[in-house]
Every structure is written in structure tokens, then in C-alpha cells.
Short mmCIF file of C-alpha atoms in Angstrom, two decimals:
data_model
loop_
_atom_site.label_atom_id
_atom_site.label_comp_id
_atom_site.label_asym_id
_atom_site.label_seq_id
_atom_site.Cartn_x
_atom_site.Cartn_y
_atom_site.Cartn_z
CA MET A 836 -26.96 -4.41 -35.23
CA THR A 837 -26.04 -6.63 -32.34
CA VAL A 838 -27.95 -7.24 -29.15
CA SER A 839 -25.34 -5.39 -27.11
CA SER A 840 -25.56 -2.26 -29.25
CA LEU A 841 -29.35 -2.35 -28.96
CA ILE A 842 -29.08 -2.63 -25.19
CA TYR A 843 -26.57 0.24 -25.05
CA GLY A 844 -28.93 2.37 -27.12
CA LEU A 845 -31.95 1.48 -25.00
CA CYS A 846 -30.05 2.37 -21.84
CA ALA A 847 -29.15 5.78 -23.29
CA VAL A 848 -32.74 6.43 -24.32
CA THR A 849 -34.08 5.30 -20.95
CA SER A 850 -31.67 7.56 -19.08
CA ALA A 851 -32.56 10.51 -21.29
CA VAL A 852 -36.29 9.91 -20.80
CA CYS A 853 -35.81 9.71 -17.02
CA ALA A 854 -33.81 12.94 -17.09
CA GLY A 855 -36.53 14.65 -19.11
CA LEU A 856 -39.27 13.47 -16.82
CA LEU A 857 -37.39 14.46 -13.67
CA LEU A 858 -36.55 17.91 -15.02
CA ALA A 859 -40.12 18.41 -16.23
CA ALA A 860 -41.39 17.45 -12.78
CA TYR A 861 -38.95 19.93 -11.26
CA ARG A 862 -40.36 22.73 -13.43
CA LEU A 863 -43.80 21.99 -12.05
CA GLU A 864 -43.01 21.26 -8.39
CA TRP A 865 -39.77 23.19 -7.73
CA TYR A 866 -38.61 20.37 -5.47
CA ARG A 867 -34.80 20.51 -5.60
CA LEU A 868 -34.22 16.77 -5.28
CA LEU A 869 -35.91 16.41 -8.65
CA LEU A 870 -33.43 18.87 -10.11
CA TRP A 871 -30.41 17.02 -8.73
CA SER A 872 -31.79 13.68 -9.83
CA GLY A 873 -32.57 15.04 -13.28
CA LEU A 874 -29.06 16.45 -13.65
CA CYS A 875 -27.62 13.14 -12.51
CA PHE A 876 -29.63 11.31 -15.17
CA VAL A 877 -28.44 13.79 -17.81
CA GLY A 878 -24.92 12.71 -16.91
CA LEU A 879 -25.89 9.04 -16.94
CA ALA A 880 -27.49 9.49 -20.36
CA ALA A 881 -24.26 11.09 -21.57
CA ASN A 882 -22.38 8.20 -20.03
CA ASN A 883 -24.52 5.70 -21.93
CA VAL A 884 -24.07 7.59 -25.20
CA ILE A 885 -20.31 7.54 -24.69
CA LEU A 886 -20.59 3.80 -23.94
CA LEU A 887 -22.42 3.31 -27.22
CA LEU A 888 -19.76 5.29 -29.04
CA ASP A 889 -16.99 3.41 -27.28
CA LYS A 890 -18.29 -0.08 -27.93
CA VAL A 891 -20.16 0.21 -31.22
CA VAL A 892 -19.14 3.25 -33.23
CA LEU A 893 -15.47 3.61 -32.26
CA PRO A 894 -14.35 0.18 -31.04
CA ASP A 895 -10.67 0.95 -31.65
CA VAL A 896 -10.72 4.04 -29.39
CA ASP A 897 -10.70 3.56 -25.62
CA LEU A 898 -13.23 5.96 -24.07
CA SER A 899 -13.46 4.20 -20.73
CA ALA A 900 -11.71 7.01 -18.82
CA LEU A 901 -14.11 9.56 -20.26
CA ARG A 902 -17.10 7.35 -19.43
CA LEU A 903 -15.94 6.95 -15.84
CA PHE A 904 -15.32 10.69 -15.50
CA VAL A 905 -18.78 11.55 -16.75
CA ALA A 906 -20.34 8.97 -14.40
CA LEU A 907 -18.33 10.35 -11.50
CA ILE A 908 -19.52 13.91 -12.23
CA ALA A 909 -23.13 12.68 -12.52
CA MET A 910 -23.01 10.84 -9.23
CA SER A 911 -21.22 13.76 -7.56
CA ILE A 912 -24.04 16.09 -8.61
CA LEU A 913 -26.60 13.80 -7.03
CA LEU A 914 -24.51 13.36 -3.88
CA PHE A 915 -23.98 17.12 -3.60
CA GLY A 916 -27.72 17.68 -3.99
CA LEU A 917 -28.58 15.11 -1.36
CA ILE A 918 -26.12 16.62 1.13
CA TRP A 919 -27.07 20.24 0.33
CA ASP A 920 -30.81 19.57 0.66
CA THR A 921 -30.24 17.80 3.99
CA GLU A 922 -28.41 20.77 5.47
CA SER A 923 -30.86 23.47 4.30
#
């Protein structure tokens, strides 16, 4: 195991923990910004898992387009939530 694969794994775990905490807080408080942030972190955790797969597990396969697409969707969810909560 290299240092970079360890860091990729820790980033994925950290993003997943953040997503879990944000969504658990949403279940208690019903504050919609927590939901949007939690969903964004779910996407970021998926992005980090894909990064780990891309760089460590499948180094011969280029998954950069998929990683960027997942990150774009995750950020779009958060942006949509921020705009939607501002207008309502």
C-alpha cells in the first residue's frame, strides 16, 4: 500500500462520514441545507471511491471523465439546494 492510496482511501472515508453525519442531522432537524450538503458529500464520497479505483485498483483504465461527472453532479446538487433555499 502506498501513501497515495492510503490518502485516497482516507478521503473517501472522510467524505462518507461527513455525508452520514449531515444526513443524520437532517433527520433530526429537518433543515434542508443539511440535506443538500449531505447529498453533495455522498457524491464527493463516490467521487473519492472512483478516484481510488482509478489510481490504485484499475490504473490502466481512465476514469477521470466519470470522476469529473460525479463531482459535477454533487456540486450541482449543493448549488441547486443553496439557490432553492434562498428563494423559498
